[in-house]
């Protein structure tokens, strides 16, 4: 019966998919992942254009770049130094903005800034251009008795073009930061995310029509059955996601009743009962593992399924604006 559903293969695949999904979410929610991916473009482009330069003749190289190895080294050194300075400036501005948002609006809004894709792509772009210039610089060599000189003219010209792109990145970054720290932009973003969560629930929270009917029947007969088995949280934290659709597909079987006692945004401890199962004998190790697998408990809240978190951030911003320390009633209203 339910043992067929809770097979070893099913448990393993559910756990494996859950681990992959959790790791993907964690990587995308970190600040460093996207910049790291973008910065890899620097070495890739350097390898590509250095290979093109290696296939060019000396006459062709001189027709493209009229300077020598000394001039090329100077240009690349200047580009590398300028881009790493720009990256440091961008990170300094980001830290100042995070401090301003935390003190002026609400610390709960910091996660939205750290996940801002434009900031992440620009930071990665700075490091990509820096890495490109360093790699090309390392390949330049003077002629000697043992080897020939190598001047990657095309790569140097590409580095010049990338330096102007880096300047454009810096201007875009300053403009973007000046826009996103405005309270109107913060409020609009939070309101849009909250309404999106309310009006268009996550696919993980949607149930099929037959599952809704089965759930209704379970509710009608819940209190007429025997005492349920209580399932407690494994660790303290916030309920970030409940993969309800996957949970129903995995656990729905004749005679099995599951009652969830938490929702996204709730804080739980190791003593908190998060679910009840009837009949009690069906709450075996596989069942408990499946429930814990599809109820994600993390250290912080997420607005994807938790509309209350968006409302909380808006309320905190308004309350802080009305406080005597800030005294900004216009923002509060």
Coordinates of C-alpha atoms in Angstrom, one line a residue:
X1 CA 0.0 0.0 0.0
X2 CA 1.8 3.1 1.2
X3 CA 5.0 1.1 1.3
X4 CA 4.9 1.0 -2.5
X5 CA 4.7 4.7 -2.6
X6 CA 7.5 5.2 -0.1
X7 CA 9.9 3.0 -2.0
X8 CA 13.7 3.3 -1.6
X9 CA 14.0 4.7 -5.1
X10 CA 11.3 7.3 -4.4
X11 CA 12.9 8.5 -1.2
X12 CA 16.3 8.7 -2.8
X13 CA 15.1 10.7 -5.8
X14 CA 13.0 13.0 -3.7
X15 CA 16.0 13.7 -1.4
X16 CA 18.3 14.1 -4.4
X17 CA 16.0 16.6 -6.2
X18 CA 15.4 18.5 -3.0
X19 CA 19.2 18.8 -2.4
X20 CA 19.8 20.1 -5.9
X21 CA 16.9 22.5 -5.7
X22 CA 18.1 23.8 -2.3
X23 CA 21.6 24.3 -3.6
X24 CA 20.4 26.1 -6.7
X25 CA 18.3 28.5 -4.5
X26 CA 21.2 29.1 -2.1
X27 CA 23.6 29.9 -4.9
X28 CA 21.2 32.2 -6.7
X29 CA 20.5 34.0 -3.4
X30 CA 24.2 34.7 -2.6
X31 CA 26.0 37.8 -3.7
X32 CA 29.1 36.1 -5.1
X33 CA 27.6 33.5 -7.4
X34 CA 26.6 35.6 -10.4
X35 CA 29.8 37.8 -10.2
X36 CA 31.9 34.6 -10.2
X37 CA 30.1 33.4 -13.3
X38 CA 30.5 36.7 -15.2
X39 CA 34.1 37.0 -14.2
X40 CA 34.8 33.7 -15.9
X41 CA 34.2 35.5 -19.2
X42 CA 37.5 37.3 -18.8
X43 CA 39.7 34.2 -19.0
X44 CA 37.5 32.7 -21.8
X45 CA 37.8 35.8 -23.9
X46 CA 41.5 36.1 -23.3
X47 CA 42.0 32.5 -24.4
X48 CA 40.0 33.1 -27.5
X49 CA 41.7 36.2 -28.7
X50 CA 45.2 35.0 -27.7
X51 CA 44.6 32.0 -29.9
X52 CA 43.6 34.3 -32.8
X53 CA 46.7 36.4 -32.2
X54 CA 48.9 33.2 -32.2
X55 CA 47.6 32.4 -35.7
X56 CA 48.4 35.9 -37.1
X57 CA 51.6 36.8 -38.9
X58 CA 53.9 39.6 -37.6
X59 CA 53.0 41.8 -40.5
X60 CA 49.3 41.4 -39.7
X61 CA 49.9 42.2 -36.1
X62 CA 51.8 45.4 -36.8
X63 CA 49.0 46.6 -39.1
X64 CA 46.5 46.2 -36.3
X65 CA 48.5 47.6 -33.4
X66 CA 51.3 50.1 -34.2
X67 CA 53.0 50.1 -30.7
X68 CA 55.5 47.7 -29.3
X69 CA 55.6 45.3 -26.4
X70 CA 56.4 48.1 -23.9
X71 CA 53.4 50.2 -25.0
X72 CA 51.1 47.2 -24.9
X73 CA 52.3 46.2 -21.4
X74 CA 51.7 49.8 -20.2
X75 CA 48.2 49.9 -21.6
X76 CA 47.3 46.5 -20.1
X77 CA 48.8 47.4 -16.7
X78 CA 46.8 50.6 -16.7
X79 CA 43.6 48.9 -17.6
X80 CA 44.1 46.2 -14.9
X81 CA 44.9 48.7 -12.2
X82 CA 42.0 51.0 -13.2
X83 CA 39.4 48.1 -13.2
X84 CA 40.4 46.7 -9.9
X85 CA 40.2 50.2 -8.4
X86 CA 36.7 50.6 -10.0
X87 CA 35.7 47.3 -8.5
X88 CA 36.9 48.4 -5.0
X89 CA 34.9 51.7 -5.5
X90 CA 31.8 49.8 -6.4
X91 CA 32.0 47.5 -3.4
X92 CA 32.6 50.5 -1.1
X93 CA 29.5 52.2 -2.5
X94 CA 27.6 49.0 -2.0
X95 CA 28.6 48.8 1.7
X96 CA 27.6 52.4 2.3
X97 CA 24.2 51.8 0.6
X98 CA 23.6 48.7 2.7
X99 CA 24.3 50.7 5.8
X100 CA 22.0 53.5 4.7
X101 CA 19.2 51.1 3.9
X102 CA 19.6 49.2 7.1
X103 CA 19.5 52.4 9.3
X104 CA 17.1 54.5 7.2
X105 CA 14.5 52.0 6.1
X106 CA 14.6 48.4 7.4
X107 CA 17.4 45.8 7.8
X108 CA 15.0 43.2 6.3
X109 CA 15.4 44.9 2.9
X110 CA 19.1 44.2 2.7
X111 CA 18.5 40.8 1.1
X112 CA 16.8 42.5 -1.9
X113 CA 19.9 44.7 -2.5
X114 CA 22.3 41.8 -2.2
X115 CA 20.3 39.9 -4.8
X116 CA 20.2 42.8 -7.2
X117 CA 21.2 41.3 -10.6
X118 CA 22.5 44.6 -12.1
X119 CA 24.9 45.1 -9.2
X120 CA 26.1 41.5 -9.4
X121 CA 26.6 41.6 -13.2
X122 CA 28.6 44.9 -13.0
X123 CA 30.8 43.6 -10.2
X124 CA 31.5 40.5 -12.2
X125 CA 32.2 42.6 -15.3
X126 CA 34.9 44.6 -13.4
X127 CA 36.6 41.4 -12.4
X128 CA 36.3 39.9 -15.9
X129 CA 38.0 42.8 -17.5
X130 CA 40.7 42.8 -14.8
X131 CA 41.3 39.1 -15.4
X132 CA 41.4 39.6 -19.1
X133 CA 44.0 42.3 -19.0
X134 CA 46.2 40.4 -16.6
X135 CA 46.1 37.2 -18.7
X136 CA 47.0 39.1 -21.9
X137 CA 49.7 41.0 -20.1
X138 CA 51.3 37.8 -18.9
X139 CA 51.6 36.5 -22.5
X140 CA 53.6 39.5 -23.9
X141 CA 57.2 38.7 -24.3
X142 CA 60.3 40.4 -25.8
X143 CA 62.5 38.7 -28.4
X144 CA 65.6 36.9 -27.0
X145 CA 68.1 34.4 -28.1
X146 CA 65.8 31.5 -27.1
X147 CA 62.4 32.7 -28.1
X148 CA 60.6 35.1 -30.4
X149 CA 58.7 38.2 -29.2
X150 CA 54.9 37.8 -28.9
X151 CA 52.7 40.9 -29.1
X152 CA 48.9 40.0 -29.0
X153 CA 47.8 43.0 -30.9
X154 CA 44.2 42.0 -31.4
X155 CA 43.9 41.1 -27.7
X156 CA 45.3 44.5 -26.7
X157 CA 42.8 46.3 -28.9
X158 CA 40.0 44.2 -27.3
X159 CA 41.3 45.2 -23.9
X160 CA 41.0 48.8 -24.9
X161 CA 37.4 48.3 -25.9
X162 CA 36.7 46.5 -22.7
X163 CA 38.2 49.4 -20.7
X164 CA 35.5 51.7 -22.2
X165 CA 32.9 49.0 -21.3
X166 CA 34.2 49.1 -17.8
X167 CA 33.8 52.9 -17.7
X168 CA 30.2 52.4 -18.9
X169 CA 29.6 49.8 -16.2
X170 CA 30.7 52.3 -13.5
X171 CA 28.4 55.0 -14.8
X172 CA 25.5 52.5 -15.0
X173 CA 26.3 51.3 -11.4
X174 CA 26.2 54.8 -10.0
X175 CA 23.0 55.6 -11.8
X176 CA 21.4 52.3 -10.7
X177 CA 22.4 52.7 -7.0
X178 CA 21.1 56.3 -7.0
X179 CA 17.7 55.0 -8.2
X180 CA 17.3 51.8 -6.1
X181 CA 17.9 53.6 -2.7
X182 CA 14.9 55.9 -3.3
X183 CA 12.1 55.0 -0.9
X184 CA 9.6 55.0 -3.7
X185 CA 11.6 52.4 -5.6
X186 CA 12.0 50.3 -2.5
X187 CA 8.3 50.5 -1.6
X188 CA 7.2 49.7 -5.2
X189 CA 9.5 46.7 -5.4
X190 CA 8.3 45.3 -2.1
X191 CA 4.6 45.9 -3.0
X192 CA 5.1 44.2 -6.4
X193 CA 6.7 41.2 -4.9
X194 CA 4.0 40.9 -2.2
X195 CA 1.2 41.2 -4.7
X196 CA 2.9 38.7 -7.0
X197 CA 3.0 36.2 -4.1
X198 CA -0.7 36.8 -3.3
X199 CA -2.1 36.8 -6.8
X200 CA 0.1 34.2 -8.4
X201 CA 1.1 31.5 -5.8
X202 CA 4.2 29.4 -6.4
X203 CA 3.7 26.3 -8.4
X204 CA 4.9 24.4 -5.4
X205 CA 1.8 25.6 -3.5
X206 CA -0.8 24.7 -6.2
X207 CA -2.9 21.6 -5.9
X208 CA -4.6 19.7 -8.6
X209 CA -8.4 19.6 -8.6
X210 CA -8.6 16.0 -7.4
X211 CA -6.1 16.8 -4.7
X212 CA -8.3 19.7 -3.5
X213 CA -11.3 17.4 -3.3
X214 CA -9.3 14.8 -1.4
X215 CA -8.1 17.4 1.0
X216 CA -11.6 18.6 1.7
X217 CA -12.6 15.0 2.5
X218 CA -9.7 14.7 4.9
X219 CA -10.7 17.9 6.7
X220 CA -14.2 16.6 7.2
X221 CA -13.1 13.4 8.8
X222 CA -10.0 14.6 10.6
X223 CA -11.4 15.0 14.1
X224 CA -13.4 11.8 14.0
X225 CA -10.3 9.6 13.8
X226 CA -7.7 8.4 16.4
X227 CA -5.0 10.5 18.0
X228 CA -2.5 11.7 15.3
X229 CA 1.3 11.3 15.3
X230 CA 3.1 14.6 15.8
X231 CA 6.1 15.5 13.7
X232 CA 8.5 18.1 15.0
X233 CA 10.9 20.4 13.3
X234 CA 14.5 19.1 13.0
X235 CA 16.1 22.5 13.5
X236 CA 15.2 26.1 14.5
X237 CA 14.5 28.7 11.8
X238 CA 11.9 30.1 9.5
X239 CA 9.6 28.1 7.4
X240 CA 10.7 29.4 4.0
X241 CA 9.0 27.1 1.6
X242 CA 6.4 24.3 1.6
X243 CA 6.4 22.2 -1.5
X244 CA 2.8 21.3 -1.2
X245 CA 2.3 19.9 -4.7
X246 CA 5.3 17.6 -4.4
X247 CA 4.3 16.5 -1.0
X248 CA 0.8 15.6 -2.2
X249 CA 2.2 13.7 -5.1
X250 CA 4.6 11.8 -2.9
X251 CA 2.4 11.0 0.1
X252 CA -1.2 10.9 -1.3
X253 CA -2.4 7.4 -0.8
X254 CA -5.6 5.7 0.5
X255 CA -6.1 6.1 4.3
X256 CA -3.3 8.6 4.8
X257 CA -4.2 12.0 6.3
X258 CA -1.7 14.8 6.8
X259 CA -2.3 18.1 8.6
X260 CA 0.3 20.9 8.3
X261 CA 0.5 23.2 11.3
X262 CA 2.9 25.8 9.9
X263 CA 3.0 28.1 6.9
X264 CA 5.7 30.0 5.2
X265 CA 7.1 32.7 7.5
X266 CA 6.5 30.9 10.8
X267 CA 9.4 30.6 13.2
X268 CA 9.9 27.1 14.6
X269 CA 12.1 25.4 17.1
X270 CA 13.0 21.8 17.5
X271 CA 10.0 21.4 19.9
X272 CA 7.5 22.9 17.4
X273 CA 5.0 20.4 15.9
X274 CA 5.0 21.2 12.2
X275 CA 2.6 18.4 11.0
X276 CA 0.3 15.6 12.2
X277 CA -0.3 12.3 10.6
X278 CA -3.2 9.9 10.8
X279 CA -3.3 7.0 11.3
X280 CA -0.4 6.9 13.7
X281 CA 1.2 3.8 12.3
X282 CA 1.8 5.4 8.9
X283 CA 4.1 8.0 10.4
X284 CA 7.2 5.8 9.9
X285 CA 10.7 7.0 9.1
X286 CA 10.1 7.4 5.3
X287 CA 7.0 9.5 6.0
X288 CA 8.8 11.8 8.4
X289 CA 11.7 12.1 6.1
X290 CA 9.4 13.1 3.2
X291 CA 7.7 15.8 5.2
X292 CA 11.0 17.3 6.4
X293 CA 12.3 17.2 2.8
X294 CA 9.4 19.2 1.5
X295 CA 9.2 21.8 4.3
X296 CA 12.2 24.0 4.0
X297 CA 13.4 25.6 7.2
X298 CA 16.1 28.3 6.7
X299 CA 17.8 31.0 8.8
X300 CA 15.9 33.8 7.1
X301 CA 12.5 34.5 5.6
X302 CA 11.8 34.6 1.8
X303 CA 9.0 36.5 0.1
X304 CA 8.5 33.9 -2.6
X305 CA 5.8 32.1 -0.6
X306 CA 5.6 34.5 2.4
X307 CA 3.4 37.5 1.5
X308 CA 3.4 38.5 5.2
X309 CA 7.2 39.1 4.9
X310 CA 6.6 41.8 2.2
X311 CA 3.9 43.5 4.3
X312 CA 6.3 43.4 7.3
X313 CA 9.0 45.1 5.3
X314 CA 6.6 47.9 4.2
X315 CA 5.3 48.3 7.7
X316 CA 8.8 48.5 9.1
X317 CA 9.8 51.2 6.6
X318 CA 6.8 53.3 7.5
X319 CA 7.2 52.9 11.3
X320 CA 10.9 53.7 11.1
X321 CA 10.1 56.9 9.0
X322 CA 7.6 58.0 11.7
X323 CA 10.1 57.4 14.5
X324 CA 11.6 60.4 16.3
X325 CA 15.1 59.4 15.0
X326 CA 14.1 59.6 11.3
X327 CA 11.1 61.9 11.5
X328 CA 10.1 61.6 7.9
X329 CA 6.3 61.5 7.9
X330 CA 6.1 61.9 4.1
X331 CA 7.8 58.5 3.7
X332 CA 5.6 57.0 6.4
X333 CA 2.4 58.1 4.6

